[in-house]
Amino acid sequence: MVLPDQKEKFRRMRFHLSLQRNNLKANGMIKILMTLMSRNHGRIKMNLFCLWYDGLHCNLY
C-alpha cells in the first residue's frame, strides 16, 4: 500500500523530471540556433531568434 505522502513525492518527482527534459530540449534547440547564428551573422536572423525564444518561454511557463 502506498501512503498519500509517498504518492505526492512520486508525482512531484515525475513532474520535476519532465520539466528537466523540457529544459534540456529547449537548451539543445537554442544551442543549434546559436551555432547557426555564429555561422551567418544577420540582424534578421537575430530578430527571428528573439521572437522564437519569447514564444518558447511563453509556452514553458
mmCIF file of C-alpha atoms in Angstrom:
data_model
loop_
_atom_site.group_PDB
_atom_site.id
_atom_site.type_symbol
_atom_site.label_atom_id
_atom_site.label_comp_id
_atom_site.label_asym_id
_atom_site.label_seq_id
_atom_site.Cartn_x
_atom_site.Cartn_y
_atom_site.Cartn_z
ATOM 1 C CA MET A 1 0.000 0.000 0.000
ATOM 2 C CA VAL A 2 1.296 3.446 -0.953
ATOM 3 C CA LEU A 3 0.806 6.227 1.542
ATOM 4 C CA PRO A 4 -0.639 9.520 0.243
ATOM 5 C CA ASP A 5 2.581 11.271 1.229
ATOM 6 C CA GLN A 6 4.635 8.892 -0.917
ATOM 7 C CA LYS A 7 2.238 9.324 -3.803
ATOM 8 C CA GLU A 8 2.739 13.073 -3.663
ATOM 9 C CA LYS A 9 6.515 12.605 -3.658
ATOM 10 C CA PHE A 10 6.355 10.394 -6.731
ATOM 11 C CA ARG A 11 4.117 12.875 -8.509
ATOM 12 C CA ARG A 12 6.443 15.752 -7.713
ATOM 13 C CA MET A 13 9.477 13.775 -8.843
ATOM 14 C CA ARG A 14 7.809 12.870 -12.138
ATOM 15 C CA PHE A 15 6.849 16.482 -12.721
ATOM 16 C CA HIS A 16 10.390 17.620 -11.940
ATOM 17 C CA LEU A 17 11.845 15.104 -14.382
ATOM 18 C CA SER A 18 9.506 16.135 -17.180
ATOM 19 C CA LEU A 19 10.398 19.764 -16.510
ATOM 20 C CA GLN A 20 14.108 18.947 -16.745
ATOM 21 C CA ARG A 21 13.513 17.107 -20.017
ATOM 22 C CA ASN A 22 11.750 20.151 -21.450
ATOM 23 C CA ASN A 23 14.604 22.395 -20.378
ATOM 24 C CA LEU A 24 17.170 20.093 -21.957
ATOM 25 C CA LYS A 25 15.201 20.058 -25.193
ATOM 26 C CA ALA A 26 14.953 23.841 -25.190
ATOM 27 C CA ASN A 27 18.649 24.238 -24.433
ATOM 28 C CA GLY A 28 19.531 21.879 -27.263
ATOM 29 C CA MET A 29 17.432 23.903 -29.703
ATOM 30 C CA ILE A 30 18.990 27.138 -28.506
ATOM 31 C CA LYS A 31 22.492 25.692 -28.982
ATOM 32 C CA ILE A 32 21.636 24.656 -32.535
ATOM 33 C CA LEU A 33 20.253 28.107 -33.252
ATOM 34 C CA MET A 34 23.316 29.748 -31.735
ATOM 35 C CA THR A 35 25.660 27.780 -33.985
ATOM 36 C CA LEU A 36 23.551 28.765 -36.981
ATOM 37 C CA MET A 37 23.747 32.389 -35.849
ATOM 38 C CA SER A 38 27.516 32.359 -35.489
ATOM 39 C CA ARG A 39 27.898 30.897 -38.985
ATOM 40 C CA ASN A 40 25.939 33.618 -40.714
ATOM 41 C CA HIS A 41 25.618 36.857 -38.822
ATOM 42 C CA GLY A 42 22.439 38.689 -39.660
ATOM 43 C CA ARG A 43 20.064 41.086 -37.979
ATOM 44 C CA ILE A 44 17.012 39.402 -39.497
ATOM 45 C CA LYS A 45 18.024 36.021 -38.115
ATOM 46 C CA MET A 46 18.642 37.514 -34.696
ATOM 47 C CA ASN A 47 15.165 39.068 -34.693
ATOM 48 C CA LEU A 48 13.629 35.741 -35.644
ATOM 49 C CA PHE A 49 15.545 34.088 -32.841
ATOM 50 C CA CYS A 50 14.276 36.621 -30.306
ATOM 51 C CA LEU A 51 10.694 36.113 -31.440
ATOM 52 C CA TRP A 52 11.067 32.343 -31.290
ATOM 53 C CA TYR A 53 12.753 32.492 -27.882
ATOM 54 C CA ASP A 54 9.983 34.663 -26.422
ATOM 55 C CA GLY A 55 7.379 32.282 -27.800
ATOM 56 C CA LEU A 56 9.182 29.345 -26.239
ATOM 57 C CA HIS A 57 9.218 30.990 -22.832
ATOM 58 C CA CYS A 58 5.505 31.734 -23.027
ATOM 59 C CA ASN A 59 4.876 28.059 -23.733
ATOM 60 C CA LEU A 60 7.089 26.784 -20.922
ATOM 61 C CA TYR A 61 5.631 28.934 -18.141
#
